[in-house]
Coordinates of C-alpha atoms and ligand atoms in Angstrom, one line a residue:
M1 CA 1.8 -6.7 -27.9
T2 CA 4.9 -4.9 -29.0
R3 CA 6.7 -2.2 -27.1
N4 CA 5.0 0.6 -28.9
D5 CA 1.4 -0.1 -28.9
R6 CA 1.1 -0.2 -25.1
A7 CA 0.1 2.9 -23.2
N8 CA 2.8 5.0 -21.5
F9 CA 3.0 7.5 -18.8
G10 CA 3.4 11.0 -20.3
S11 CA 6.2 12.6 -18.3
K12 CA 9.0 11.8 -15.9
L13 CA 7.2 13.5 -13.0
G14 CA 4.1 11.5 -13.9
V15 CA 6.1 8.3 -13.5
T16 CA 7.2 9.1 -10.0
L17 CA 3.8 10.5 -9.0
A18 CA 1.9 7.5 -10.3
S19 CA 4.2 5.1 -8.5
A20 CA 4.0 7.2 -5.4
G21 CA 0.3 7.4 -5.8
S22 CA 0.2 3.6 -5.7
A23 CA 2.5 3.4 -2.7
V24 CA 0.9 6.2 -0.6
G25 CA -2.5 5.2 0.6
L26 CA -4.3 3.6 3.4
G27 CA -1.2 1.5 4.0
N28 CA 0.6 4.6 5.2
I29 CA -2.2 6.5 7.0
W30 CA -4.4 3.7 8.3
R31 CA -2.2 0.6 8.4
F32 CA 1.2 2.0 9.5
P33 CA -0.2 3.7 12.6
F34 CA -2.2 0.7 13.8
E35 CA 0.7 -1.8 13.2
T36 CA 3.0 0.6 15.0
G37 CA 0.5 0.8 17.9
N38 CA 0.1 -3.0 18.0
H39 CA 3.9 -3.5 18.0
G40 CA 4.9 -1.1 20.7
G41 CA 5.9 2.1 18.8
A42 CA 9.4 3.4 18.1
A43 CA 11.2 0.1 18.0
F44 CA 8.8 -1.1 15.4
I45 CA 9.4 2.0 13.4
L46 CA 13.1 1.6 13.4
I47 CA 12.9 -2.0 12.2
Y48 CA 10.4 -0.8 9.6
L49 CA 12.9 1.7 8.3
V50 CA 15.6 -0.9 8.1
C51 CA 13.2 -3.1 6.1
V52 CA 12.4 -0.3 3.7
L53 CA 16.1 0.4 3.2
I54 CA 17.5 -3.1 2.7
L55 CA 14.4 -4.9 1.3
G56 CA 12.0 -2.3 0.0
I57 CA 14.2 -0.1 -2.2
P58 CA 16.2 -3.0 -3.9
I59 CA 13.1 -5.0 -4.5
M60 CA 11.3 -2.0 -5.9
I61 CA 14.2 -1.4 -8.3
A62 CA 14.0 -5.1 -9.3
E63 CA 10.2 -4.9 -9.9
F64 CA 10.8 -1.7 -12.0
L65 CA 13.4 -3.3 -14.2
I66 CA 11.4 -6.5 -14.7
G67 CA 8.3 -4.5 -15.8
C68 CA 10.3 -1.9 -17.8
H69 CA 12.3 -4.5 -19.7
S70 CA 9.4 -6.8 -20.5
R71 CA 6.7 -4.2 -21.2
A72 CA 4.1 -6.7 -20.1
N73 CA 1.7 -7.4 -17.2
T74 CA 3.4 -9.1 -14.3
A75 CA 2.7 -12.7 -15.3
G76 CA 3.5 -12.0 -19.0
A77 CA 6.7 -10.3 -17.8
Y78 CA 8.2 -13.5 -16.3
Q79 CA 7.0 -15.5 -19.4
K80 CA 9.0 -13.1 -21.6
L81 CA 12.1 -13.0 -19.4
A82 CA 12.1 -16.7 -18.5
P83 CA 10.1 -18.5 -21.2
G84 CA 8.9 -22.0 -20.4
T85 CA 9.9 -21.9 -16.7
H86 CA 7.9 -21.8 -13.6
W87 CA 8.9 -18.2 -12.9
R88 CA 5.5 -17.1 -14.3
W89 CA 4.0 -18.4 -11.1
V90 CA 5.6 -15.5 -9.3
G91 CA 3.5 -13.2 -11.5
R92 CA 0.4 -15.3 -11.3
V93 CA 0.4 -15.6 -7.5
G94 CA 1.1 -11.8 -7.5
V95 CA -2.1 -11.2 -9.5
L96 CA -4.0 -13.3 -7.0
T97 CA -2.4 -11.4 -4.1
G98 CA -3.5 -8.1 -5.6
F99 CA -7.0 -9.4 -6.1
L100 CA -7.2 -10.4 -2.4
I101 CA -5.7 -7.1 -1.2
L102 CA -8.1 -5.1 -3.2
G103 CA -10.9 -7.2 -1.7
Y104 CA -10.3 -6.0 1.9
Y105 CA -8.6 -2.7 1.1
S106 CA -11.8 -1.5 -0.6
V107 CA -13.7 -2.1 2.7
V108 CA -11.4 0.5 4.5
A109 CA -11.6 2.7 1.4
G110 CA -15.3 2.6 1.8
W111 CA -15.0 3.8 5.4
T112 CA -13.3 6.9 4.2
L113 CA -16.4 7.7 2.1
E114 CA -18.6 7.4 5.2
F115 CA -16.3 9.8 7.0
I116 CA -16.5 12.3 4.1
G117 CA -20.2 12.2 4.6
E118 CA -19.9 12.7 8.3
A119 CA -17.5 15.6 7.9
A120 CA -19.7 17.2 5.2
T121 CA -22.7 17.1 7.5
N122 CA -20.7 18.3 10.5
S123 CA -21.6 15.2 12.5
F124 CA -18.3 15.3 14.5
A125 CA -19.2 18.5 16.2
G126 CA -19.6 18.4 20.0
K127 CA -18.8 14.6 20.3
S128 CA -16.3 13.1 22.8
A129 CA -13.6 10.5 22.1
A130 CA -15.9 7.8 23.5
D131 CA -18.7 8.8 21.1
F132 CA -16.4 8.4 18.1
I133 CA -15.5 4.9 19.2
T134 CA -19.1 3.9 19.7
S135 CA -20.3 5.3 16.4
F136 CA -17.5 3.8 14.5
N137 CA -18.1 0.3 15.9
Q138 CA -21.8 0.7 15.1
F139 CA -21.0 1.7 11.6
T140 CA -18.7 -1.1 10.8
A141 CA -21.0 -3.7 12.3
N142 CA -23.9 -2.4 10.2
P143 CA -24.6 -4.9 7.4
W144 CA -25.6 -2.3 4.8
R145 CA -23.8 1.0 5.0
P146 CA -20.1 -0.2 4.8
V147 CA -21.1 -2.5 2.0
L148 CA -22.7 0.3 0.0
Q149 CA -19.7 2.5 0.5
L150 CA -17.2 -0.2 -0.7
I151 CA -19.3 -0.8 -3.8
L152 CA -19.3 2.9 -4.5
F153 CA -15.5 3.0 -4.0
L154 CA -14.9 0.1 -6.4
L155 CA -17.1 1.7 -9.0
A156 CA -15.0 4.9 -8.8
T157 CA -11.9 2.7 -9.2
H158 CA -13.5 0.9 -12.1
F159 CA -14.4 4.2 -13.8
I160 CA -10.8 5.4 -13.7
I161 CA -9.3 2.1 -14.8
V162 CA -11.4 2.0 -18.0
K163 CA -10.4 5.5 -18.9
G164 CA -6.9 4.2 -19.3
V165 CA -3.4 4.8 -18.0
E166 CA -2.3 8.3 -18.8
K167 CA -5.6 10.2 -18.5
G168 CA -6.8 8.4 -15.4
I169 CA -3.9 7.3 -13.3
E170 CA -1.4 10.0 -14.0
K171 CA -3.5 13.1 -13.9
S172 CA -5.2 12.2 -10.6
A173 CA -1.9 11.5 -8.9
K174 CA -0.3 14.7 -10.1
I175 CA -2.7 17.0 -8.4
L176 CA -3.6 15.2 -5.3
M177 CA -0.4 14.0 -3.9
P178 CA 1.1 17.5 -3.1
I179 CA -2.2 18.7 -1.5
L180 CA -2.4 15.6 0.7
F181 CA 1.2 16.1 1.9
I182 CA 0.6 19.7 2.9
L183 CA -2.5 18.9 4.8
L184 CA -0.8 16.1 6.6
I185 CA 1.9 18.5 7.8
V186 CA -0.8 20.9 9.1
L187 CA -2.6 18.1 11.0
A188 CA 0.6 16.8 12.5
I189 CA 1.4 20.2 13.9
C190 CA -2.1 20.5 15.3
S191 CA -1.9 17.0 16.9
V192 CA 1.5 17.5 18.5
S193 CA 0.3 20.7 20.1
L194 CA -2.7 19.1 21.9
P195 CA -2.6 18.8 25.7
G196 CA -0.9 15.6 26.8
A197 CA 0.4 14.9 23.2
G198 CA 4.0 14.5 24.6
A199 CA 3.3 10.8 25.6
G200 CA 2.4 10.1 21.9
V201 CA 5.6 11.7 20.6
E202 CA 7.6 9.7 23.1
F203 CA 5.8 6.5 21.9
L204 CA 7.0 7.3 18.4
L205 CA 10.5 8.3 19.2
K206 CA 11.7 6.3 22.2
P207 CA 12.3 2.7 21.3
D208 CA 11.5 0.0 23.9
F209 CA 13.4 -3.0 22.6
S210 CA 12.2 -5.2 25.4
K211 CA 8.9 -5.6 23.5
V212 CA 10.6 -6.7 20.2
D213 CA 9.7 -10.3 19.3
G214 CA 9.3 -12.3 16.1
N215 CA 6.0 -10.7 15.5
V216 CA 7.5 -7.3 15.4
F217 CA 9.9 -8.3 12.7
L218 CA 7.2 -10.0 10.6
G219 CA 4.9 -7.0 11.1
A220 CA 7.6 -4.5 10.1
M221 CA 8.6 -6.5 7.0
G222 CA 4.9 -7.0 6.0
Q223 CA 4.2 -3.3 6.5
A224 CA 7.2 -2.3 4.3
F225 CA 6.0 -4.5 1.5
F226 CA 2.4 -3.4 1.8
S227 CA 3.2 0.3 2.1
L228 CA 5.6 0.3 -0.9
S229 CA 3.2 -1.8 -3.0
L230 CA 5.8 -4.5 -3.4
G231 CA 5.9 -8.2 -3.8
M232 CA 3.1 -8.8 -6.2
G233 CA 4.1 -7.1 -9.4
C234 CA 2.1 -3.8 -8.9
L235 CA 5.1 -1.6 -9.5
C236 CA 6.3 -4.1 -12.1
T237 CA 3.0 -3.5 -14.0
Y238 CA 3.4 0.3 -13.6
A239 CA 7.0 0.1 -14.8
S240 CA 5.8 -1.5 -18.0
Y241 CA 4.2 1.8 -18.8
F242 CA 7.4 3.8 -18.0
R243 CA 9.3 5.6 -20.7
N244 CA 12.6 4.1 -21.7
D245 CA 14.6 7.0 -20.3
T246 CA 13.2 6.6 -16.8
N247 CA 15.9 6.5 -14.1
L248 CA 14.7 3.5 -12.2
T249 CA 17.0 3.8 -9.2
R250 CA 16.1 7.5 -8.7
T251 CA 12.4 6.8 -9.1
A252 CA 12.6 4.0 -6.5
L253 CA 14.5 6.2 -4.0
N254 CA 12.0 9.1 -4.5
V255 CA 8.9 6.9 -4.2
S256 CA 10.3 5.2 -1.0
A257 CA 11.2 8.5 0.5
I258 CA 7.8 10.0 -0.2
D259 CA 6.0 6.9 1.1
T260 CA 8.1 6.8 4.3
M261 CA 7.6 10.5 5.0
V262 CA 3.8 10.1 4.7
A263 CA 3.8 7.2 7.0
I264 CA 5.8 9.0 9.7
L265 CA 3.6 12.1 9.3
A266 CA 0.6 9.9 9.8
G267 CA 2.2 8.6 13.0
F268 CA 2.7 12.1 14.2
I269 CA -1.0 12.8 13.6
I270 CA -2.4 9.7 15.2
F271 CA -0.3 9.0 18.3
P272 CA -0.1 12.4 19.9
A273 CA -3.9 12.8 19.4
A274 CA -4.6 9.3 20.7
F275 CA -2.6 9.7 23.9
S276 CA -4.1 13.2 24.3
V277 CA -7.7 11.9 24.4
G278 CA -6.9 8.5 26.0
I279 CA -7.3 6.1 23.1
Q280 CA -5.2 2.9 23.4
P281 CA -2.5 2.8 20.7
D282 CA -3.2 -0.8 20.1
A283 CA -6.9 -0.2 19.1
G284 CA -6.2 -2.0 15.8
P285 CA -7.8 -1.3 12.4
S286 CA -10.2 1.3 13.9
L287 CA -7.3 3.5 15.2
L288 CA -7.2 6.0 12.4
F289 CA -11.0 6.4 12.3
I290 CA -11.5 6.8 16.0
T291 CA -8.6 9.1 16.5
T292 CA -8.6 11.7 13.7
P293 CA -12.1 13.2 14.4
N294 CA -10.6 14.2 17.8
V295 CA -7.8 16.1 16.2
F296 CA -10.2 18.4 14.5
Q297 CA -12.5 18.7 17.5
Q298 CA -9.8 19.3 20.0
A299 CA -7.6 21.6 17.9
F300 CA -10.3 23.6 16.3
G301 CA -13.3 23.1 18.5
N302 CA -13.8 26.8 19.1
I303 CA -13.5 27.6 15.4
P304 CA -16.2 25.2 14.2
W305 CA -16.1 26.2 10.5
L306 CA -12.3 25.5 10.4
A307 CA -12.7 22.1 12.1
A308 CA -15.4 21.3 9.5
I309 CA -13.4 22.3 6.5
L310 CA -10.2 20.7 7.6
S311 CA -11.9 17.4 8.4
L312 CA -13.7 17.4 5.1
M313 CA -10.5 18.0 3.2
F314 CA -8.7 15.3 5.2
Y315 CA -11.2 12.6 4.5
I316 CA -11.5 13.6 0.9
L317 CA -7.7 13.4 0.4
L318 CA -7.6 10.2 2.3
A319 CA -10.2 8.7 0.0
L320 CA -8.3 10.0 -3.0
A321 CA -5.0 8.5 -1.7
A322 CA -6.8 5.2 -1.3
L323 CA -8.1 5.6 -4.8
T324 CA -4.7 6.0 -6.4
S325 CA -3.8 2.8 -4.6
T326 CA -6.9 0.8 -5.5
I327 CA -6.4 1.8 -9.1
S328 CA -2.9 0.3 -9.0
L329 CA -4.1 -2.9 -7.5
H330 CA -7.0 -3.1 -10.0
E331 CA -4.6 -2.4 -12.9
V332 CA -2.4 -5.4 -12.1
V333 CA -5.4 -7.8 -12.4
T334 CA -7.0 -6.0 -15.3
A335 CA -3.8 -5.9 -17.3
Y336 CA -3.2 -9.6 -16.6
L337 CA -6.7 -10.6 -17.8
H338 CA -6.6 -8.2 -20.8
E339 CA -3.2 -9.3 -22.1
E340 CA -3.1 -13.0 -21.1
F341 CA -6.7 -13.9 -21.9
N342 CA -7.4 -11.4 -24.7
F343 CA -10.4 -9.9 -22.9
T344 CA -11.1 -6.3 -23.8
R345 CA -9.9 -3.9 -21.1
G346 CA -13.5 -3.1 -20.3
K347 CA -14.5 -6.7 -19.8
A348 CA -11.3 -7.5 -17.8
A349 CA -12.0 -4.5 -15.6
R350 CA -15.7 -5.5 -15.1
L351 CA -14.6 -9.0 -14.0
V352 CA -12.1 -7.6 -11.5
T353 CA -14.6 -5.1 -10.1
A354 CA -17.3 -7.7 -9.7
G355 CA -14.9 -10.2 -8.0
C356 CA -13.6 -7.6 -5.6
M357 CA -17.1 -6.5 -4.7
F358 CA -17.9 -10.1 -3.7
L359 CA -14.7 -10.4 -1.6
G360 CA -15.2 -6.9 -0.1
I361 CA -18.7 -7.7 0.9
L362 CA -17.6 -10.9 2.7
C363 CA -14.8 -9.0 4.4
S364 CA -17.0 -6.2 5.5
L365 CA -19.7 -8.5 6.9
S366 CA -17.0 -10.4 8.8
L367 CA -16.7 -7.4 11.0
G368 CA -20.3 -7.4 12.0
V369 CA -22.9 -10.1 11.4
G370 CA -20.2 -12.6 10.4
K371 CA -17.8 -12.0 13.3
N372 CA -18.3 -15.4 14.8
Y373 CA -17.0 -17.1 11.7
T374 CA -13.2 -17.2 12.3
I375 CA -10.3 -19.1 10.7
F376 CA -7.2 -19.5 12.9
G377 CA -9.0 -17.2 15.3
L378 CA -9.1 -14.4 12.8
N379 CA -12.2 -13.0 11.1
L380 CA -12.1 -12.9 7.3
F381 CA -11.0 -9.2 7.1
D382 CA -8.0 -9.8 9.5
L383 CA -7.2 -13.1 7.8
F384 CA -6.9 -11.4 4.4
D385 CA -4.7 -8.7 5.8
F386 CA -2.5 -11.2 7.6
V387 CA -2.1 -13.7 4.7
T388 CA -1.5 -11.1 2.0
A389 CA 0.7 -8.5 3.9
K390 CA 2.6 -10.9 6.1
I391 CA 3.0 -14.0 4.0
M392 CA 2.2 -13.5 0.3
L393 CA 4.0 -10.2 -0.3
P394 CA 7.2 -11.1 1.5
V395 CA 7.3 -14.5 -0.3
G396 CA 6.7 -12.7 -3.6
G397 CA 9.6 -10.3 -2.7
F398 CA 11.8 -13.3 -1.9
F399 CA 11.3 -14.8 -5.3
I400 CA 11.6 -11.4 -7.1
S401 CA 15.0 -10.8 -5.5
I402 CA 16.1 -14.4 -6.4
F403 CA 14.9 -14.0 -9.9
T404 CA 16.7 -10.7 -10.5
G405 CA 19.8 -11.5 -8.4
W406 CA 20.4 -15.1 -9.7
Y407 CA 18.3 -15.9 -12.7
L408 CA 18.0 -12.9 -14.9
D409 CA 20.9 -12.1 -17.3
K410 CA 23.0 -9.4 -15.7
K411 CA 23.2 -7.7 -19.0
I412 CA 19.5 -6.9 -18.8
V413 CA 19.8 -5.7 -15.2
W414 CA 22.7 -3.4 -16.2
E415 CA 20.9 -2.1 -19.3
E416 CA 17.9 -1.2 -17.3
I417 CA 19.7 0.3 -14.3
S418 CA 22.1 2.4 -16.5
N419 CA 19.6 3.0 -19.3
N420 CA 22.0 1.4 -21.7
G421 CA 25.0 3.1 -20.3
A422 CA 23.6 6.6 -20.2
L423 CA 23.5 6.7 -16.4
K424 CA 26.4 6.0 -14.1
A425 CA 24.6 3.4 -12.0
H426 CA 26.9 3.8 -8.9
F427 CA 24.8 1.3 -6.8
Y428 CA 24.7 -1.5 -9.4
K429 CA 27.1 -3.9 -7.6
L430 CA 25.5 -3.2 -4.2
L431 CA 22.1 -3.8 -5.7
I432 CA 23.0 -7.2 -7.1
F433 CA 24.6 -8.2 -3.8
I434 CA 21.5 -7.2 -1.9
L435 CA 19.2 -9.0 -4.3
K436 CA 21.4 -12.1 -4.3
F437 CA 22.1 -12.5 -0.6
I438 CA 20.8 -9.9 1.8
A439 CA 17.2 -9.7 0.8
P440 CA 16.4 -13.4 0.4
I441 CA 18.3 -14.3 3.6
G442 CA 16.7 -11.4 5.5
I443 CA 13.2 -12.4 4.5
G444 CA 14.0 -16.1 5.2
C445 CA 15.3 -15.3 8.7
I446 CA 12.3 -13.2 9.6
F447 CA 10.0 -16.1 8.6
I448 CA 12.1 -18.6 10.5
N449 CA 12.2 -16.3 13.5
E450 CA 8.5 -15.9 13.4
L451 CA 8.1 -19.6 13.6
G452 CA 10.1 -19.5 16.8
F453 CA 13.2 -21.4 15.7
L454 CA 15.7 -18.7 16.6
K455 CA 14.7 -18.3 20.3
Ligands
LIG501 N1 0.8 0.6 -1.0 C1 -0.6 1.0 -0.9 C2 -0.9 1.7 0.4 O1 0.0 1.9 1.1 C3 -1.5 -0.2 -1.1 C4 -1.1 -1.0 -2.3 C5 -1.3 -0.6 -3.6 C6 -0.5 -2.2 -2.3 N2 -0.8 -1.5 -4.4 C7 -0.3 -2.5 -3.7 C8 0.0 -3.1 -1.4 C9 0.4 -3.6 -4.1 C10 0.6 -4.2 -1.7 C11 0.9 -4.5 -3.1 O2 -2.0 2.0 0.7

């Protein structure tokens, strides 16, 4: 395919919003709080922010420039920029990573649909914190309902993917992101003003470094990659649809800033509420779903219609945020199959959807009927999460930074960063230095530390 017959995003705002739509999702609102809770709170958040700054932003710029320069799916991109080398494996493994992530991500995305249903039928009314925990556990252990919901969610993703890049991806992101942001601010204010919420705020802001071990570093790094959609060519694929005059550095800074703000806001919704009603912060993947119903019930219990409307809006927007992320994951695999194997986009998309349904069903069942089948002590759902977020994405990021810092012709990097000299590109030298040394060494150290060698 040549540069011109591929689809493009229609506007500059569309570029940022579509990338932010990919980045902002369950990773921020569901995964960030439970990882923060698992790893002791504020200290984790600080390390996370450092990871975003010195790993996330530079690697995002690297992915952007690889995609924007090659105008191809992620595996095709390496083939174009490094023909005949093994670098294409970075793209191929990335495609596999995306496929696996979509497999278990769609399970959680399906849960959001269930919660939309509950909110719409006003089933949260009059329930206590303990009731929410029981009913959530019953729901996820049920062999049918979560499976049905994840199938519905994947079908919705499929539908948008076959409608194509501009109409589907860009339009949905443009409208939904701002509404989501405003609602999150409202909810954070409500949550912080609940009785006893102060302990939650303290958990978020007062670091306790005595709890920091190798796992905290690995968790923070994995979360940074996951939340920013990095390490598997997702933003590289999106960048292949960017217009040539896109300012890659500024887009990366904007996307990272939006993504980080949403995650922090989610923290300010979850922890004050959790501490207020006595939910343990390390409740794991259920944390968001057992905590948020309390926010509405506690803050607006005596204005039931407001509680009902806000909770319905929240879960709808959560589902839509998840949708703009599942679309981006799906797009990576679909674009790969479409361009590398000459399948039509429709056929490629059907294969991806069917494959992800299969993985998703297995992951969903692994939380209920299949919970006794474990690998390394983890059920399938947790195993997928661990292997993709904490291993495959950082390893992908490692190779992306080496590729851009060491292998790629610096003329290409300069051209893309400065848009052929049109932009000043103040950070060019710093970027190259980080991609050459800081990022690969940082990722390497975190892995080595995790294995316990630095004790
Ligand atoms: N970043 C998204 C979220 O926070 C999830 C996601 C979309 C993703 N595309 C990705 C994660 C690519 C890793 C890689 O919900």
